[in-house]
mmCIF file of C-alpha atoms in Angstrom:
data_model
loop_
_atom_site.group_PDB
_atom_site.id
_atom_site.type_symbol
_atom_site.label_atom_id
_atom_site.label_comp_id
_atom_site.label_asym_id
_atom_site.label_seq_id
_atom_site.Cartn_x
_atom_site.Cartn_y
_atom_site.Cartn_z
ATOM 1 C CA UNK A 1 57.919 73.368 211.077
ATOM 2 C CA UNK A 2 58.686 71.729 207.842
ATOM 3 C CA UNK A 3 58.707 74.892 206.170
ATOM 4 C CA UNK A 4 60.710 76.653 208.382
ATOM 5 C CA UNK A 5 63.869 73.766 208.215
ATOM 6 C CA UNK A 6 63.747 74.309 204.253
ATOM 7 C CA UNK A 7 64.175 78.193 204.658
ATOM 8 C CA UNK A 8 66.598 77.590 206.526
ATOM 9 C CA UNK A 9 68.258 74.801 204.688
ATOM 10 C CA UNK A 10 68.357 77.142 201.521
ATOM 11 C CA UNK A 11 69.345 79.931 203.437
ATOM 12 C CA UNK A 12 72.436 77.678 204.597
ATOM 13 C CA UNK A 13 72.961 76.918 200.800
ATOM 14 C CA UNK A 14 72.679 79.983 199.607
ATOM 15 C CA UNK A 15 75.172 81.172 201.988
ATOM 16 C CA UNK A 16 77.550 78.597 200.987
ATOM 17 C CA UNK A 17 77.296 79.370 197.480
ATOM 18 C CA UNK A 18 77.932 82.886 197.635
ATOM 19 C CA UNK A 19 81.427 82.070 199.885
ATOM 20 C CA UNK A 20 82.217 79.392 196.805
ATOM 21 C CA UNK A 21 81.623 82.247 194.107
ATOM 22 C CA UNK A 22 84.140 84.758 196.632
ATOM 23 C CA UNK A 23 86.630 81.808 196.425
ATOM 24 C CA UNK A 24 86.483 81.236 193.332
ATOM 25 C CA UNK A 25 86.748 84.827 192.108
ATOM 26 C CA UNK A 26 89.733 84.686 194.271
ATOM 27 C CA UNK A 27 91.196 81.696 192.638
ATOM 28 C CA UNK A 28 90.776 82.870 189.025
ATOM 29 C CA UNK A 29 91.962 86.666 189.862
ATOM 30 C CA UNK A 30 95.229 84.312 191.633
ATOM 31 C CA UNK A 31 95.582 82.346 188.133
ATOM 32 C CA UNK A 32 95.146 85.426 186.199
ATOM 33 C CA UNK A 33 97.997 87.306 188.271
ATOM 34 C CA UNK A 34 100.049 84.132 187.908
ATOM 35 C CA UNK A 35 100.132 84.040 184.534
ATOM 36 C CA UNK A 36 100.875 87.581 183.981
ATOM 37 C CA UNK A 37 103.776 86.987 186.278
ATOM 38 C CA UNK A 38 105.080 84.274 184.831
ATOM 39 C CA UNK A 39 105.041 86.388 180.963
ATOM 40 C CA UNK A 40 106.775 89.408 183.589
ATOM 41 C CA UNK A 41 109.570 86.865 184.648
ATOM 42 C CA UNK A 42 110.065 85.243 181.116
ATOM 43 C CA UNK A 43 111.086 89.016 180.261
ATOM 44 C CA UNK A 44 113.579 89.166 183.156
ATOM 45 C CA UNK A 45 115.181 86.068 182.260
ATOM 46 C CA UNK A 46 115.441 87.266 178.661
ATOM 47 C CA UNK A 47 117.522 90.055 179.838
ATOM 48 C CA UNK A 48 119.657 87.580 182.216
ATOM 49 C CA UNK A 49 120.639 85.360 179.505
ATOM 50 C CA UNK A 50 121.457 88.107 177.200
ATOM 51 C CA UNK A 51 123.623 90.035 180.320
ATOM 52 C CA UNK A 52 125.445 86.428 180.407
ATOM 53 C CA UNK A 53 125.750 86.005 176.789
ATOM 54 C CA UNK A 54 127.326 89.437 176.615
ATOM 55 C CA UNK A 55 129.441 88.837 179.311
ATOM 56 C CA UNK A 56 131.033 85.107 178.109
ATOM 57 C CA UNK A 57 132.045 86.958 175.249
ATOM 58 C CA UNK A 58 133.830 89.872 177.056
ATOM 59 C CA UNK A 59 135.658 86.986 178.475
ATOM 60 C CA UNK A 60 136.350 85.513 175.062
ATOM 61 C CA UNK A 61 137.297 88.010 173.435
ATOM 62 C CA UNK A 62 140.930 88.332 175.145
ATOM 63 C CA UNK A 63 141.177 84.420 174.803
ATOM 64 C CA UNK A 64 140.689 85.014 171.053
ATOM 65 C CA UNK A 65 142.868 87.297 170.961
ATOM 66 C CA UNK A 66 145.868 85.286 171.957
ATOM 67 C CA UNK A 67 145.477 83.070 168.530
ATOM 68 C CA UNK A 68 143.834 85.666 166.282
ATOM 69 C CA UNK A 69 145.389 89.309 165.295
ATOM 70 C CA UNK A 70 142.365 91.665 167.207
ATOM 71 C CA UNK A 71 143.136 94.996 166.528
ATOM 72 C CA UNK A 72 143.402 97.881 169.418
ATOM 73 C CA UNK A 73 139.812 99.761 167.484
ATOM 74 C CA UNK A 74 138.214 96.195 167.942
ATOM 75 C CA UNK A 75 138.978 96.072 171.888
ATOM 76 C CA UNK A 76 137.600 99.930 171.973
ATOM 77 C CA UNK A 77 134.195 99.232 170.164
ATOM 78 C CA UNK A 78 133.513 95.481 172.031
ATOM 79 C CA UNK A 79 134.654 97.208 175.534
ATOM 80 C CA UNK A 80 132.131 99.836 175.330
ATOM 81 C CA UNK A 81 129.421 98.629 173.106
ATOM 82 C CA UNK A 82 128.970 95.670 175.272
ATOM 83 C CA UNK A 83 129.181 96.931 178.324
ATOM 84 C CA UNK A 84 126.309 99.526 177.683
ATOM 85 C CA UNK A 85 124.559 96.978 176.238
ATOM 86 C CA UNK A 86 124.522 94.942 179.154
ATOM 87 C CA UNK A 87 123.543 98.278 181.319
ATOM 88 C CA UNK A 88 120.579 98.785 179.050
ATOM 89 C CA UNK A 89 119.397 94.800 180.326
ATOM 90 C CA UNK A 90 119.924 95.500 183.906
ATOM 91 C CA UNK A 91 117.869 98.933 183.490
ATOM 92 C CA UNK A 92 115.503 96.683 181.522
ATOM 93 C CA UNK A 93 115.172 94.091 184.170
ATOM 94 C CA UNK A 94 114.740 97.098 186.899
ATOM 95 C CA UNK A 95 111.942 98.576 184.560
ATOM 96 C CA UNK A 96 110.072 95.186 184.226
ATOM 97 C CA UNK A 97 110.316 94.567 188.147
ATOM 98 C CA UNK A 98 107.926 97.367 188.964
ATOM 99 C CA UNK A 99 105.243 95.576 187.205
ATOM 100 C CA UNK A 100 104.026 94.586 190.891
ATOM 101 C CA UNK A 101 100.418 93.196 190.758
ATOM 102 C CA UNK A 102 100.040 93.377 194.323
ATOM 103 C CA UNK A 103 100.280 97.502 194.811
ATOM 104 C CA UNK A 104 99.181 98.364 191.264
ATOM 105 C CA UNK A 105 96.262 99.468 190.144
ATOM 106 C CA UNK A 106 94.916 98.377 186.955
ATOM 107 C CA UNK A 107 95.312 101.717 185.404
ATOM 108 C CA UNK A 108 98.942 101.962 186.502
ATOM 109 C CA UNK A 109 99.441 98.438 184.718
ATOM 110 C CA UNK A 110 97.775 99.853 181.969
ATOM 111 C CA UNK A 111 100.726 102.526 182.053
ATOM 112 C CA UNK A 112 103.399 100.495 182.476
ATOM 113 C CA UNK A 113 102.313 97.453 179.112
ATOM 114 C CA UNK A 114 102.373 101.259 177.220
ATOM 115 C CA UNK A 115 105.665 102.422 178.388
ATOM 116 C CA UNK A 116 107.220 98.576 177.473
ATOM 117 C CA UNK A 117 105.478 98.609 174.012
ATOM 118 C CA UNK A 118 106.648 102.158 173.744
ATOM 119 C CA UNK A 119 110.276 101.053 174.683
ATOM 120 C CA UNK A 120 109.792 97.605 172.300
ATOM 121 C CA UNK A 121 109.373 99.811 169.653
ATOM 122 C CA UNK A 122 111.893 102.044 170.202
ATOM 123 C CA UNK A 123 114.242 98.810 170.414
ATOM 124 C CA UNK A 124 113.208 97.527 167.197
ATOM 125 C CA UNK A 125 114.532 100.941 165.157
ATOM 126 C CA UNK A 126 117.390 101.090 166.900
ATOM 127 C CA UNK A 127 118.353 97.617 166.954
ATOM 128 C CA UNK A 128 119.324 96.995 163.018
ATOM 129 C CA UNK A 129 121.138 100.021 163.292
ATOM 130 C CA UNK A 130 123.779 99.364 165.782
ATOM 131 C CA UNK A 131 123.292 95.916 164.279
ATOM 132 C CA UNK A 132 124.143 96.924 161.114
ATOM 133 C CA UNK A 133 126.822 99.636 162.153
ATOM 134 C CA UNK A 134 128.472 97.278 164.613
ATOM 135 C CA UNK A 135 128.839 94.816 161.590
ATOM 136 C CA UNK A 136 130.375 97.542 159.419
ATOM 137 C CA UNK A 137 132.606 98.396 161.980
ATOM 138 C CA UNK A 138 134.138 95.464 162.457
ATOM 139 C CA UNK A 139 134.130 94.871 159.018
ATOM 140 C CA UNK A 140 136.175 97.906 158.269
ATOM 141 C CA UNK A 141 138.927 97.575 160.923
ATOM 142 C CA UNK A 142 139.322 94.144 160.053
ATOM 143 C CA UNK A 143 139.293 94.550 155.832
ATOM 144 C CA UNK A 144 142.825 94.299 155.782
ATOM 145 C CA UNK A 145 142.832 91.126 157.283
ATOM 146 C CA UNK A 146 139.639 89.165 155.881
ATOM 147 C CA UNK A 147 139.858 86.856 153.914
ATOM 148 C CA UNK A 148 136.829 85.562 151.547
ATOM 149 C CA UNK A 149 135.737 82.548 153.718
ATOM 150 C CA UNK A 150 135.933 85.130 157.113
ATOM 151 C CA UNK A 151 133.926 88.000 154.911
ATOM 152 C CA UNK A 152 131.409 84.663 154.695
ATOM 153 C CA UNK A 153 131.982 83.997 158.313
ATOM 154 C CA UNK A 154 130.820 87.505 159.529
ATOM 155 C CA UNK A 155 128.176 87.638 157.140
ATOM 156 C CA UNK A 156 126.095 84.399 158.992
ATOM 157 C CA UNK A 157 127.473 85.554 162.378
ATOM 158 C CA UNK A 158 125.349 88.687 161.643
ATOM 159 C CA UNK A 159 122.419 86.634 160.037
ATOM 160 C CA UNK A 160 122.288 84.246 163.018
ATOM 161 C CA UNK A 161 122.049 87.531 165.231
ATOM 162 C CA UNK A 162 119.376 88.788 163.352
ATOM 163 C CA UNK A 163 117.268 85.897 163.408
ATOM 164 C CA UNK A 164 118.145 85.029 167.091
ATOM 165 C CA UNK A 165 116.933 88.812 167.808
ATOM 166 C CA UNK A 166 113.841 88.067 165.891
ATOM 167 C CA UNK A 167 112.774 85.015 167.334
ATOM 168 C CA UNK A 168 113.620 86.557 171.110
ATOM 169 C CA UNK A 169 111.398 89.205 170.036
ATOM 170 C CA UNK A 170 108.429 87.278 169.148
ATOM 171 C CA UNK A 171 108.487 84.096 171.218
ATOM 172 C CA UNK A 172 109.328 86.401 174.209
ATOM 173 C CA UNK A 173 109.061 90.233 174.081
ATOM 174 C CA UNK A 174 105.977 89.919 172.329
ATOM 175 C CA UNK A 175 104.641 87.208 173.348
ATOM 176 C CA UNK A 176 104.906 88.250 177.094
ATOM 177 C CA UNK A 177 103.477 91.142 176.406
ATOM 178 C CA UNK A 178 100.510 90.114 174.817
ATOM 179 C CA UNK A 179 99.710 87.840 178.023
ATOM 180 C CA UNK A 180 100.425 90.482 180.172
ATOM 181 C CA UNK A 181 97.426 92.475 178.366
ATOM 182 C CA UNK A 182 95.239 89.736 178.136
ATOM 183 C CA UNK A 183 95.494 89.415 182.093
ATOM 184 C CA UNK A 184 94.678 93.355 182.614
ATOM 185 C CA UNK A 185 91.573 93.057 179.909
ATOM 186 C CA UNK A 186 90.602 89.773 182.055
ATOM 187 C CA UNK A 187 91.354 91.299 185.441
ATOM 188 C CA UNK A 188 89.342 94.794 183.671
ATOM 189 C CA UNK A 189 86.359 92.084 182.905
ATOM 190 C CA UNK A 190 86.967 90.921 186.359
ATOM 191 C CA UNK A 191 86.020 93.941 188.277
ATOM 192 C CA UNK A 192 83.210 95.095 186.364
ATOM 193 C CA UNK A 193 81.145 92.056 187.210
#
């Protein structure tokens, strides 16, 4: 009799550990999903705070132009530079919003961290261009009026870009990215046990 209440003691335990492993698989595939949502929506706010950014100074620029001489050229190239600008965020932000954990597969994630590495990259040649060309630009509609201490002016406005484009890109961009891979090589890990 003895024998048969320790059988089924262990078989009760044994039981009860395999539901504990199911939850706990659960639980860590949960955390693992978590985090590479949380990297997904750092990259959406990234994109909202630079739509904003772009957009206060749309709404600057005529202000500024009431106590500083903006040439007609200058409203042209702000007017449409921004703007497209702040279309390429919102069709960034709709790009990162399909990465939906729920209804993708792994190998469709796997797709989509290629396609945003892909497009990081493509960001990071273009980037110093317009950068630079922007600069120029502005630089040569405005020569007539510059002075020494505004050619100064300009030239930390465009080094404080650049190294406010750098740091976004690796405390963010990168840095989400990299999380969101580690989560598909853990989930990856995760279904081949």
């Amino acid at each position: 009799m003895e024998l048969n209440e320790l059988k089924e003691s262990w078989q009760l335990l044994n039981e009860q550990l395999q539901k504990n492993e199911i939850v706990n698989r659960k639980v860590v595939k949960l955390l693992i999903g978590k985090r590479m949502l949380t990297a997904r929506d750092r990259l959406i706010r990234a994109n909202w705070v630079a739509i904003l950014t772009l957009g206060v100074i749309l709404l600057i620029v005529p202000l500024a132009a009431v106590r500083v001489t903006i040439r007609p050229e200058m409203f042209w190239l702000i007017y449409t530079l921004l703007p497209a600008v702040m279309l390429y965020a919102l069709w960034s932000i709709h790009f990162v919003s399909k990465l939906d954990l729920a209804s993708c597969t792994l190998v469709e994630i796997r797709r989509w961290v290629l396609r945003y590495k892909r497009l990081l990259r493509i960001e990071l040649w273009c980037t110093p261009f317009l950068a630079l060309g922007t600069f120029g630009a502005v630089f040569l509609i405005h020569h007539h009026y510059r002075s020494v201490q505004m050619m100064v002016f300009d030239g930390l406005m465009l080094l404080v870009a650049i190294v406010a484009s750098c740091l976004a890109y690796v405390y963010v961009d990168k840095r989400s990215v990299k999380e969101i891979e580690q989560g598909l090589e853990e989930l990856h890990e995760f279904e081949e046990l």
